[in-house]
PDB file of C-alpha atoms in Angstrom:
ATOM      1  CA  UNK W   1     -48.192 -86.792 137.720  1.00 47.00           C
ATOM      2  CA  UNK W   2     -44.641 -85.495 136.947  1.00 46.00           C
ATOM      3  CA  UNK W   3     -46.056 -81.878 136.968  1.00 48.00           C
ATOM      4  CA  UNK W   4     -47.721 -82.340 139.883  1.00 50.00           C
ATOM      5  CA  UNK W   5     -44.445 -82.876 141.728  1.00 53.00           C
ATOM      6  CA  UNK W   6     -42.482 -80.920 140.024  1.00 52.00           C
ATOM      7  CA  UNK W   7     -44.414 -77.745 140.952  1.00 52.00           C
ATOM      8  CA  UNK W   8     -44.853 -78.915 144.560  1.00 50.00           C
ATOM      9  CA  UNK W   9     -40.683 -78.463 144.999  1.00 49.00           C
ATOM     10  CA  UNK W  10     -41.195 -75.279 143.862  1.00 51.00           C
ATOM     11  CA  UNK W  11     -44.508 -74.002 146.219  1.00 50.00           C
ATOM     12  CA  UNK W  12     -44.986 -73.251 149.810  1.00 44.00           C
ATOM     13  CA  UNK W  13     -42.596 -70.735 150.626  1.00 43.00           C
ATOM     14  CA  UNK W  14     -43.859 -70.220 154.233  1.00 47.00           C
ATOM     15  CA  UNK W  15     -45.752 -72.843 157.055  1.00 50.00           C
ATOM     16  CA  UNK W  16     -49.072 -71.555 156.827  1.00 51.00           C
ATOM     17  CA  UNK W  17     -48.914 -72.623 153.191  1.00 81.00           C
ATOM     18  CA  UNK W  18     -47.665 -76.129 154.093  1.00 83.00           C
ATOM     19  CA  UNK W  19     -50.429 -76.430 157.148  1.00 86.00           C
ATOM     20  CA  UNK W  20     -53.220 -75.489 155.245  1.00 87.00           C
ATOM     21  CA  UNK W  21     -52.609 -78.219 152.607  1.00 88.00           C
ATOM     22  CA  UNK W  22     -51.861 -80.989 155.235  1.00 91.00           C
ATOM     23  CA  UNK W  23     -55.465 -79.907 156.636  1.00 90.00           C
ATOM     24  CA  UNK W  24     -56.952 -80.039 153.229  1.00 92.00           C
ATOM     25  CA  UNK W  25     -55.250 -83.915 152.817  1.00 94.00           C
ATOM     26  CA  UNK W  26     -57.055 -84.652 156.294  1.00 94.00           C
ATOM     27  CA  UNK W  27     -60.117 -83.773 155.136  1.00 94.00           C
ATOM     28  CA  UNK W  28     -60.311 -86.685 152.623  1.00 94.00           C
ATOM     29  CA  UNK W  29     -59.377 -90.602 153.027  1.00 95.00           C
ATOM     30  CA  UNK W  30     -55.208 -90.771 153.199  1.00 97.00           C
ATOM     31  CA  UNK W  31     -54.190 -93.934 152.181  1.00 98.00           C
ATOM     32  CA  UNK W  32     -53.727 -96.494 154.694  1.00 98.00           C
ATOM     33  CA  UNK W  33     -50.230 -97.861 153.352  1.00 98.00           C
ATOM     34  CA  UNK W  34     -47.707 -96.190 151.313  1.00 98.00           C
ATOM     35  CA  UNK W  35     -44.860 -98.174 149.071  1.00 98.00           C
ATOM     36  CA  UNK W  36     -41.647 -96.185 148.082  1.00 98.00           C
ATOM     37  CA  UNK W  37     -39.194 -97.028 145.443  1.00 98.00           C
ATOM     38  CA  UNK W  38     -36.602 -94.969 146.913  1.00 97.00           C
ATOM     39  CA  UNK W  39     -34.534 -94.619 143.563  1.00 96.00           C
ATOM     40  CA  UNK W  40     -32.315 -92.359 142.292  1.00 96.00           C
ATOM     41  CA  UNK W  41     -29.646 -91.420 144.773  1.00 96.00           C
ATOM     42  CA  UNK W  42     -26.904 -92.085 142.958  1.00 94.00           C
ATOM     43  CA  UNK W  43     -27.766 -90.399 139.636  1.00 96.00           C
ATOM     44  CA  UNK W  44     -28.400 -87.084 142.276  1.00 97.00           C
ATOM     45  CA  UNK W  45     -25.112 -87.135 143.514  1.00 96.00           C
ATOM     46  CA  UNK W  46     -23.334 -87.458 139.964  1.00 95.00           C
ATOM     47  CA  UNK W  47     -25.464 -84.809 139.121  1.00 96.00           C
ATOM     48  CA  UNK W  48     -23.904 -82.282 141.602  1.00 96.00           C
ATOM     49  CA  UNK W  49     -20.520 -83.767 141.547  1.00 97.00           C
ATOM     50  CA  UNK W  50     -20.405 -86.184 144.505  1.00 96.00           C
ATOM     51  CA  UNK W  51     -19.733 -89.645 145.394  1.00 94.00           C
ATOM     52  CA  UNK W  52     -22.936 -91.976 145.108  1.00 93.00           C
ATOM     53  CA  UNK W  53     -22.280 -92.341 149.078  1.00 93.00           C
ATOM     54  CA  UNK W  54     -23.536 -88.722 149.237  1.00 96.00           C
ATOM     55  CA  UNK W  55     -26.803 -89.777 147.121  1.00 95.00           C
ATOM     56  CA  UNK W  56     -27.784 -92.538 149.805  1.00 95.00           C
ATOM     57  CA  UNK W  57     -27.068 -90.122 152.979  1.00 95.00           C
ATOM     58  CA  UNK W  58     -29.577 -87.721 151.834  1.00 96.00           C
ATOM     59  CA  UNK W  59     -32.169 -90.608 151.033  1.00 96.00           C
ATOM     60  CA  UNK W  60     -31.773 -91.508 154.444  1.00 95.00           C
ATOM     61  CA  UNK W  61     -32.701 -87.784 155.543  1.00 96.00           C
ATOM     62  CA  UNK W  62     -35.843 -88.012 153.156  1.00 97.00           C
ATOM     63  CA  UNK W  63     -37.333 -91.227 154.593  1.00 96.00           C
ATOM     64  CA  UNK W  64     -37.040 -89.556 157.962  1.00 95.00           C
ATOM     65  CA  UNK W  65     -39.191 -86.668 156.335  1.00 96.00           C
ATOM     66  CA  UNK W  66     -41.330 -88.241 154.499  1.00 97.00           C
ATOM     67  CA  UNK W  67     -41.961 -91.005 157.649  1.00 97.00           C
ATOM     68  CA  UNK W  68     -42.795 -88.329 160.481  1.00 95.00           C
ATOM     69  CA  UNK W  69     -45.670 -86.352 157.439  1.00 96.00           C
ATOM     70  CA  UNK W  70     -47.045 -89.937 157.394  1.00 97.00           C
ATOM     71  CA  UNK W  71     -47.254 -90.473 160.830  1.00 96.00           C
ATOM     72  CA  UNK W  72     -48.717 -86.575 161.032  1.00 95.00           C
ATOM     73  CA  UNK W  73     -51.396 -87.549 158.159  1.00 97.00           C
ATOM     74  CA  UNK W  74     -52.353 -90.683 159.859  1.00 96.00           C
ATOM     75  CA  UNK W  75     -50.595 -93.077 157.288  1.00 98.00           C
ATOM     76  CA  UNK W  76     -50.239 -96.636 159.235  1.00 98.00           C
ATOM     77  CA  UNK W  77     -47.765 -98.769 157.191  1.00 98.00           C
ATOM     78  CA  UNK W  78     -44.424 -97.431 155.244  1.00 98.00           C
ATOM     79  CA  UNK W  79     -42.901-100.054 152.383  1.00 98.00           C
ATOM     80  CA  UNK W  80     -39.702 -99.071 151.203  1.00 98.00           C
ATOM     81  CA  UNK W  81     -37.419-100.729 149.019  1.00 97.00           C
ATOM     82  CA  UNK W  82     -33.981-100.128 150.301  1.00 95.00           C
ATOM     83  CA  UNK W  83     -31.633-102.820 149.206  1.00 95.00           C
ATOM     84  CA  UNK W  84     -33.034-105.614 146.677  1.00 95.00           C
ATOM     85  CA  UNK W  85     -31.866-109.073 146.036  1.00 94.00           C
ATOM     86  CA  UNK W  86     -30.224-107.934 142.687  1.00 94.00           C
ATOM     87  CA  UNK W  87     -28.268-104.981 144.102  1.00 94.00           C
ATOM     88  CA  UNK W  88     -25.423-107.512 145.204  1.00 94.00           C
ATOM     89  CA  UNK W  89     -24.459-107.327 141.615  1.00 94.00           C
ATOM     90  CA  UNK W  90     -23.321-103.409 142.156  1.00 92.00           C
ATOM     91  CA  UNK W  91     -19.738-102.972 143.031  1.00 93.00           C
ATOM     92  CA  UNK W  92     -18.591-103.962 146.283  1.00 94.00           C
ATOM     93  CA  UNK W  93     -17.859-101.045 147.486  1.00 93.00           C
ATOM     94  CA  UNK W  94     -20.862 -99.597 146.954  1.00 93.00           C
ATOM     95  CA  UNK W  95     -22.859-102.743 148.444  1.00 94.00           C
ATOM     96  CA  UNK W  96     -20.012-102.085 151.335  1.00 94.00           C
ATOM     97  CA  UNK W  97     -20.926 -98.560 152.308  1.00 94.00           C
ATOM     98  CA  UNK W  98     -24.695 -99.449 151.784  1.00 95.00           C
ATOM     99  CA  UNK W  99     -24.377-102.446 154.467  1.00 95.00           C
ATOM    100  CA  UNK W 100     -22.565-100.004 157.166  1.00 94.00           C
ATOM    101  CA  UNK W 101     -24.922 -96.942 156.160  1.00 93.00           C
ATOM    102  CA  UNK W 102     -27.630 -99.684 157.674  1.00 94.00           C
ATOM    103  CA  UNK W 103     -26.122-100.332 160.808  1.00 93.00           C
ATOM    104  CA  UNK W 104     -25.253 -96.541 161.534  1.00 92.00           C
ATOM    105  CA  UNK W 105     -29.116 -95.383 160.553  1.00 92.00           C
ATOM    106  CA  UNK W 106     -30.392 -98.374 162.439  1.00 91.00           C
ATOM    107  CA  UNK W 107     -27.803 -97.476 165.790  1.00 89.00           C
ATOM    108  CA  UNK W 108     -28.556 -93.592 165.843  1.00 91.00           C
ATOM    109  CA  UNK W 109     -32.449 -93.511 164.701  1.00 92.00           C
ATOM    110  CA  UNK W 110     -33.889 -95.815 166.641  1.00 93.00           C
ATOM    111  CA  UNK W 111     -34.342 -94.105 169.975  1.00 94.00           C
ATOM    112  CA  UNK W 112     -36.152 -91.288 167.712  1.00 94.00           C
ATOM    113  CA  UNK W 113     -38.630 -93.818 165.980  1.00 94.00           C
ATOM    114  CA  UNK W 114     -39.250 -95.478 169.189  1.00 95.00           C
ATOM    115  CA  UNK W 115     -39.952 -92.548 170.951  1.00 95.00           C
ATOM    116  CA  UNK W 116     -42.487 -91.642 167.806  1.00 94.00           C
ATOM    117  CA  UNK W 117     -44.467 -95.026 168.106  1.00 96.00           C
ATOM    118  CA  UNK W 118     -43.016 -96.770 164.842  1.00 97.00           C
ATOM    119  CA  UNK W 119     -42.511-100.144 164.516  1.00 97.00           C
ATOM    120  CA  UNK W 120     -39.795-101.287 162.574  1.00 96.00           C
ATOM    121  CA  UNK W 121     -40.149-104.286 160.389  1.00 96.00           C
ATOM    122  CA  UNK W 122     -37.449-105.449 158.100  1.00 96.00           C
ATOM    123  CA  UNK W 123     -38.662-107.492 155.323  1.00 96.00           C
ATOM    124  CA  UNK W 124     -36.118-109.705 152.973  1.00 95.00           C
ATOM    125  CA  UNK W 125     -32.974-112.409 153.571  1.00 90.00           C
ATOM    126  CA  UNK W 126     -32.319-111.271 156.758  1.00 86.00           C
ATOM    127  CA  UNK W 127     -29.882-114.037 157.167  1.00 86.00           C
ATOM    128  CA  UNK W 128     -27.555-112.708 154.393  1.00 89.00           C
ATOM    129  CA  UNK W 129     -26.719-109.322 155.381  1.00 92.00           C
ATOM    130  CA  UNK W 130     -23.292-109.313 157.589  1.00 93.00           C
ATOM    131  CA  UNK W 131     -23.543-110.014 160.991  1.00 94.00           C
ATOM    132  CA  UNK W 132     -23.522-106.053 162.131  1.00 92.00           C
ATOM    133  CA  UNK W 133     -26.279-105.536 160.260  1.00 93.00           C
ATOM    134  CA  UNK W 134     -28.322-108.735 161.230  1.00 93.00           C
ATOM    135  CA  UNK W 135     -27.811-107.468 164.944  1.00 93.00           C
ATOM    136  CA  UNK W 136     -28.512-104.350 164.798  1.00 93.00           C
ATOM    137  CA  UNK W 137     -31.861-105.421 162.812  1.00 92.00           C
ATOM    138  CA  UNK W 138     -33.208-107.723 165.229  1.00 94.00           C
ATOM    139  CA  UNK W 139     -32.323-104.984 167.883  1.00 93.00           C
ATOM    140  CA  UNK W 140     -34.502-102.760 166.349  1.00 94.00           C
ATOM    141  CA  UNK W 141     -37.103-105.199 165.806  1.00 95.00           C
ATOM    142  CA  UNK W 142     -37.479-106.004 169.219  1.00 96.00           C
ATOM    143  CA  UNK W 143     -37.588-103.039 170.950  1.00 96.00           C
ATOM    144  CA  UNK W 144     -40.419-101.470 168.694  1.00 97.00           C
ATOM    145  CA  UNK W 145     -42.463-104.757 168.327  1.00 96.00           C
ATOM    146  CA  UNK W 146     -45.480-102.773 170.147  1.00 97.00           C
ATOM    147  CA  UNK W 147     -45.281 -99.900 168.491  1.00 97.00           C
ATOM    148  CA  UNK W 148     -48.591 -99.467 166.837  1.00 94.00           C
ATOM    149  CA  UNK W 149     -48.620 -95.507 165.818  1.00 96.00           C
ATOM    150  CA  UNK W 150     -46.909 -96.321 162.368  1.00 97.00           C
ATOM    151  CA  UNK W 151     -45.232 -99.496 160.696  1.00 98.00           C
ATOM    152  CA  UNK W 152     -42.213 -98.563 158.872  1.00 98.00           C
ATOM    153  CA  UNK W 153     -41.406-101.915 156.702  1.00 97.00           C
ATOM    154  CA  UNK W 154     -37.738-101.891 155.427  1.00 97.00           C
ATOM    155  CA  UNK W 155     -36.930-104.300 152.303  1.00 97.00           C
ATOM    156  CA  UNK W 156     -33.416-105.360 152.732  1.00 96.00           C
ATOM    157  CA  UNK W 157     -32.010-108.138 150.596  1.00 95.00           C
ATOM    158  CA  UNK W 158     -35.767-108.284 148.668  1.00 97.00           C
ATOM    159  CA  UNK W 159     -37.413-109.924 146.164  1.00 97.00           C
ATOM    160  CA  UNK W 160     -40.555-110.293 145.400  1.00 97.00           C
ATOM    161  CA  UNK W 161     -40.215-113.017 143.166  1.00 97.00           C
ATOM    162  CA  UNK W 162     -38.229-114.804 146.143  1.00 95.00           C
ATOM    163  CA  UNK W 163     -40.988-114.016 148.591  1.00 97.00           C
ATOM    164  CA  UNK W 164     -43.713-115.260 146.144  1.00 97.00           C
ATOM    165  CA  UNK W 165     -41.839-118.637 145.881  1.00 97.00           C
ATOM    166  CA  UNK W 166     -41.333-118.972 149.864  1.00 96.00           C
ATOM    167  CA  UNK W 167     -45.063-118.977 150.442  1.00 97.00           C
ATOM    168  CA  UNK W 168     -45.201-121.410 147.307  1.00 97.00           C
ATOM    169  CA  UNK W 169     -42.838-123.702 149.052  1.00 97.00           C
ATOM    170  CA  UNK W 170     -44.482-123.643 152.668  1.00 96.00           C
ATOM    171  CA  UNK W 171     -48.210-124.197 151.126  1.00 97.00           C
ATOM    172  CA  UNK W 172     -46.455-127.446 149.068  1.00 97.00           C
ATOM    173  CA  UNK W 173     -44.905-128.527 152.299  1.00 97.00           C
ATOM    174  CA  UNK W 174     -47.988-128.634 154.407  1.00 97.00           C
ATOM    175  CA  UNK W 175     -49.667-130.310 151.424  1.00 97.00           C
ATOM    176  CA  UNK W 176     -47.775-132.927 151.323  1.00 97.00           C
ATOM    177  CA  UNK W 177     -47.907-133.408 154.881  1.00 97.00           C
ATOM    178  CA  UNK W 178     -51.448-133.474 154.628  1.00 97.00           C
ATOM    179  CA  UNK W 179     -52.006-130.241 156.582  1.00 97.00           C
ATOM    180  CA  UNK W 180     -54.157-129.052 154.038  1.00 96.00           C
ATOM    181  CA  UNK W 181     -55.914-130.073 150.682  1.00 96.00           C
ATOM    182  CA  UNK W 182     -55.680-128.497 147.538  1.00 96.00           C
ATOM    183  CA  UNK W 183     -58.777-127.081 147.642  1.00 96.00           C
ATOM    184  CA  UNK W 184     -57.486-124.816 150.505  1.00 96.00           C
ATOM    185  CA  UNK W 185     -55.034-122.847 148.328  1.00 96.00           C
ATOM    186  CA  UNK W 186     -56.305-119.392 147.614  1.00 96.00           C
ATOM    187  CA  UNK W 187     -55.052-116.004 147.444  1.00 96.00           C
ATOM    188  CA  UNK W 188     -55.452-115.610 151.530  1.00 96.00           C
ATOM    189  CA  UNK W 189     -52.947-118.919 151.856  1.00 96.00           C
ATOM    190  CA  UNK W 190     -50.620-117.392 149.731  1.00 96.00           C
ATOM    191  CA  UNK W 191     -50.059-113.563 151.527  1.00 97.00           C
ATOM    192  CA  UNK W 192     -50.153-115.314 154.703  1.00 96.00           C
ATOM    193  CA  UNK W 193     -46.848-116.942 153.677  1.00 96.00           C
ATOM    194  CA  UNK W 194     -45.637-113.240 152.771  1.00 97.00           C
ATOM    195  CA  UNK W 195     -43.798-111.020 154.263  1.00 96.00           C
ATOM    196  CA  UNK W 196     -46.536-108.478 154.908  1.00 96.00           C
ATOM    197  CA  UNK W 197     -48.759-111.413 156.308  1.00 96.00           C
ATOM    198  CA  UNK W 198     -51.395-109.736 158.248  1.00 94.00           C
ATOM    199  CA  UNK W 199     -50.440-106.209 156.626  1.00 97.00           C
ATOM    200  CA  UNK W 200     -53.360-104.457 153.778  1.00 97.00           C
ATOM    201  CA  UNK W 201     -51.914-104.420 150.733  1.00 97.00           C
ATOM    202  CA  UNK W 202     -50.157-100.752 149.824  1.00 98.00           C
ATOM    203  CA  UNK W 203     -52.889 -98.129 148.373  1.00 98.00           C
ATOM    204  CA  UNK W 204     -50.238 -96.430 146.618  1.00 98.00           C
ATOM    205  CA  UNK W 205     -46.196 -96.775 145.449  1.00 98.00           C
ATOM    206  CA  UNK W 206     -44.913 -94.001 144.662  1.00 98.00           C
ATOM    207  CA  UNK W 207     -41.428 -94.032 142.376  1.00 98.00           C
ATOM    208  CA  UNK W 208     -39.072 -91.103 142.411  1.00 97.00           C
ATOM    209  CA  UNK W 209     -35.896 -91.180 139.291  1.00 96.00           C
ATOM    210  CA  UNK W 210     -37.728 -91.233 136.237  1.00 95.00           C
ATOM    211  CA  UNK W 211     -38.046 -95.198 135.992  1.00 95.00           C
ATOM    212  CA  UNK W 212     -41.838 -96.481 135.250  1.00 96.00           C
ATOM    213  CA  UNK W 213     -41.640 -99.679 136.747  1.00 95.00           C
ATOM    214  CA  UNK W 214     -41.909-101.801 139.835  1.00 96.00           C
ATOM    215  CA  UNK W 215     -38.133-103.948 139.699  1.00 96.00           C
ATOM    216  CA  UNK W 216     -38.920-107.236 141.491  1.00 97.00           C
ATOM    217  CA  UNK W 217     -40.866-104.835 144.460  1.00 98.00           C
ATOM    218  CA  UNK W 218     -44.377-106.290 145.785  1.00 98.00           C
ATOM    219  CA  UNK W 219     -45.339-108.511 143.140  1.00 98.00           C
ATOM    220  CA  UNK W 220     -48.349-109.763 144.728  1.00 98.00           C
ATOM    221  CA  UNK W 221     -49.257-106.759 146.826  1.00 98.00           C
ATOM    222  CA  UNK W 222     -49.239-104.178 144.635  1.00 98.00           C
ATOM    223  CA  UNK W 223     -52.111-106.010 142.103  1.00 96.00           C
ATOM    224  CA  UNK W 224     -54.963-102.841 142.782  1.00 95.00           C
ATOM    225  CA  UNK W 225     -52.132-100.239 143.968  1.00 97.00           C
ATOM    226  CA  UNK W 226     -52.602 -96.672 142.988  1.00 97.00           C
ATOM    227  CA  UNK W 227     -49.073 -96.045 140.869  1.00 97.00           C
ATOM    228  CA  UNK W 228     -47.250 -92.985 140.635  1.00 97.00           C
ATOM    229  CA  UNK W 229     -43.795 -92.391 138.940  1.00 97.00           C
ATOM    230  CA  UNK W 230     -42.111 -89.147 138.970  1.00 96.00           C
ATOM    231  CA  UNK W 231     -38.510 -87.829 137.698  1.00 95.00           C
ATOM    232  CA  UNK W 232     -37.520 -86.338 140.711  1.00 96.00           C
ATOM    233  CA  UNK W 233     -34.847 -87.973 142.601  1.00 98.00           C
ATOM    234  CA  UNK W 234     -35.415 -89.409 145.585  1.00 97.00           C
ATOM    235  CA  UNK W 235     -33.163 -87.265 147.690  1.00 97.00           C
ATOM    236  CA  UNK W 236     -35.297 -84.090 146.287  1.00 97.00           C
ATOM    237  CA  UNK W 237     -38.402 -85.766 146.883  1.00 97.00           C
ATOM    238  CA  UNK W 238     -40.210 -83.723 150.067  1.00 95.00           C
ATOM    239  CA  UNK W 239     -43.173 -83.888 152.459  1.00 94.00           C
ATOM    240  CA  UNK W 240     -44.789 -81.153 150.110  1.00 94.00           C
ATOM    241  CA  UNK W 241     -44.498 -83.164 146.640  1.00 94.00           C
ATOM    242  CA  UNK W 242     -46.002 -86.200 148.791  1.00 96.00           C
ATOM    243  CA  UNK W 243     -48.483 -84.447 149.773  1.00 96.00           C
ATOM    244  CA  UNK W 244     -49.281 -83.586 145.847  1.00 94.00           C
ATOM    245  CA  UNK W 245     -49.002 -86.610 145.207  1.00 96.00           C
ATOM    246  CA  UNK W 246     -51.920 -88.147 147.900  1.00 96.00           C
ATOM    247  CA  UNK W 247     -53.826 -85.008 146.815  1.00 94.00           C
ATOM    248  CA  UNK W 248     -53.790 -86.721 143.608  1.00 94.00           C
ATOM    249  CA  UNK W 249     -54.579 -90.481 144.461  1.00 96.00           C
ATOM    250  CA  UNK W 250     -57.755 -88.634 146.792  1.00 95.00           C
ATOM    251  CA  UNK W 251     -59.390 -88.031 143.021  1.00 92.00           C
ATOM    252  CA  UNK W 252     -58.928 -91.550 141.762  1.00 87.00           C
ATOM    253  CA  UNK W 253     -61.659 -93.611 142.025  1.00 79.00           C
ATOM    254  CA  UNK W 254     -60.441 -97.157 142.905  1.00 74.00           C
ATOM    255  CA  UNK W 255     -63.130 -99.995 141.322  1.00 67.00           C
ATOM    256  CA  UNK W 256     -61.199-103.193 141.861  1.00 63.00           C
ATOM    257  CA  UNK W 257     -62.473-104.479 138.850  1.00 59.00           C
ATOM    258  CA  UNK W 258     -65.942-103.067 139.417  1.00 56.00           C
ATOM    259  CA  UNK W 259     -67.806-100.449 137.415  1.00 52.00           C
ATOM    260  CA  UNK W 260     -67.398 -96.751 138.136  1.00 63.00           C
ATOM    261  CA  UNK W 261     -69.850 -95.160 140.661  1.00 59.00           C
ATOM    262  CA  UNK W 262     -72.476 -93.651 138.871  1.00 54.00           C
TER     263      UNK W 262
END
């Protein structure tokens, strides 16, 4: 799969090019919900000599790309993992900038992602991010709740671990209140008490930076995702290497434990 994206940065050099490929993704089954890792930002700054700040303004600039080619392909749900529960152990001023580079992409993008039809959905301790933040969250909530062109899930202060235990807690609760029995815990009762309740679980994650695994991200969703881990940084990561990339997943055959198709 690394080859795969690393040729696509290097391809397309004019829009004919780039439109015939997006018709050739239509012509097969895009996935219905796409996870992102978004990781390496940093270590693409250091590499040309910048602040880490740098790294995480142009990962903003690649979610916008890579959100509006979803919303083109017909994609209906965007995960992305932009801030997890264990990032408060980076240095504060890092965790700083990160909190205010929230509030400024939530303030000057949301008229544009309204305008597109995407609902915004921020998954994660919502009550633990400073107050700015929490406001301009819920603002943004609000005003795209009807939005139904494209669900762009945000994990902010997430855990999947966390999550997992939540829905643990509220199914013991109503137990021992006698709102339900034991035989009515199954895997249903437990996503409902997630924070994609009502959401399909995501056909494919994709991971940018090199790393080959999932960090706390989906636990429970991600159990028949299509995985794909490349070294390319997130902030090099563009609509034409995703578009690899779903070119790829088209050729899997997904069994879900079955046998393969004869």
């Amino acid at each position: 799969m690394w080859g795969i994206v690393d040729k696509a940065l290097d391809k397309f050099k004019n829009n004919s090019t780039f439109e015939e490929l997006v018709s050739e993704v239509k012509q097969k089954e895009v996935p219905t919900h796409v996870a992102f890792i978004m990781d390496g930002n940093g270590r693409w700054a250091k590499k040309r000599g910048f602040p880490r700040s740098v790294g995480h303004q142009a990962g903003v600039k690649t979610l916008k790309e890579i959100t509006k080619i979803s919303k083109n392909l017909g994609v209906k749900y965007i995960t992305t993992y932009a801030f997890s529960t264990e990032n408060w152990k980076r240095p504060e001023k890092e965790v700083n900038f990160l909190m205010k580079l929230f509030e400024k992409v939530f303030l000057e993008e949301l008229d544009e992602l309204d305008q597109e039809g995407v609902r915004l959905n921020i998954i994660g301790y919502k009550n633990r991010l400073p107050q700015g933040v929490k406001e301009k969250v819920e603002q943004a909530m609000e005003r795209t709740k009807n939005n139904n062109t494209l669900v762009l899930n945000i994990a902010l202060d997430y855990g999947a671990r966390s999550e997992i235990i939540q829905s643990v807690k509220s199914i013991g609760r109503d137990l021992i209140d006698g709102k339900i029995s034991l035989e009515d815990i199954d895997e249903q009762l437990i996503s409902q008490g997630l924070y994609t309740n009502q959401q399909p679980d995501p056909d494919l994650l994709i991971r940018p930076g090199g790393e080959k695994r999932i960090s706390n991200f989906l636990l429970w969703q991600l159990a028949y995702t299509e995985l794909c881990f490349t070294e390319v940084y997130w902030p090099d990561f563009n609509k034409e290497a995703f578009l690899e990339i779903i070119k790829d997943y088209q050729e899997r055959e997904r069994r879900f434990g079955g046998l393969k198709k004869k």
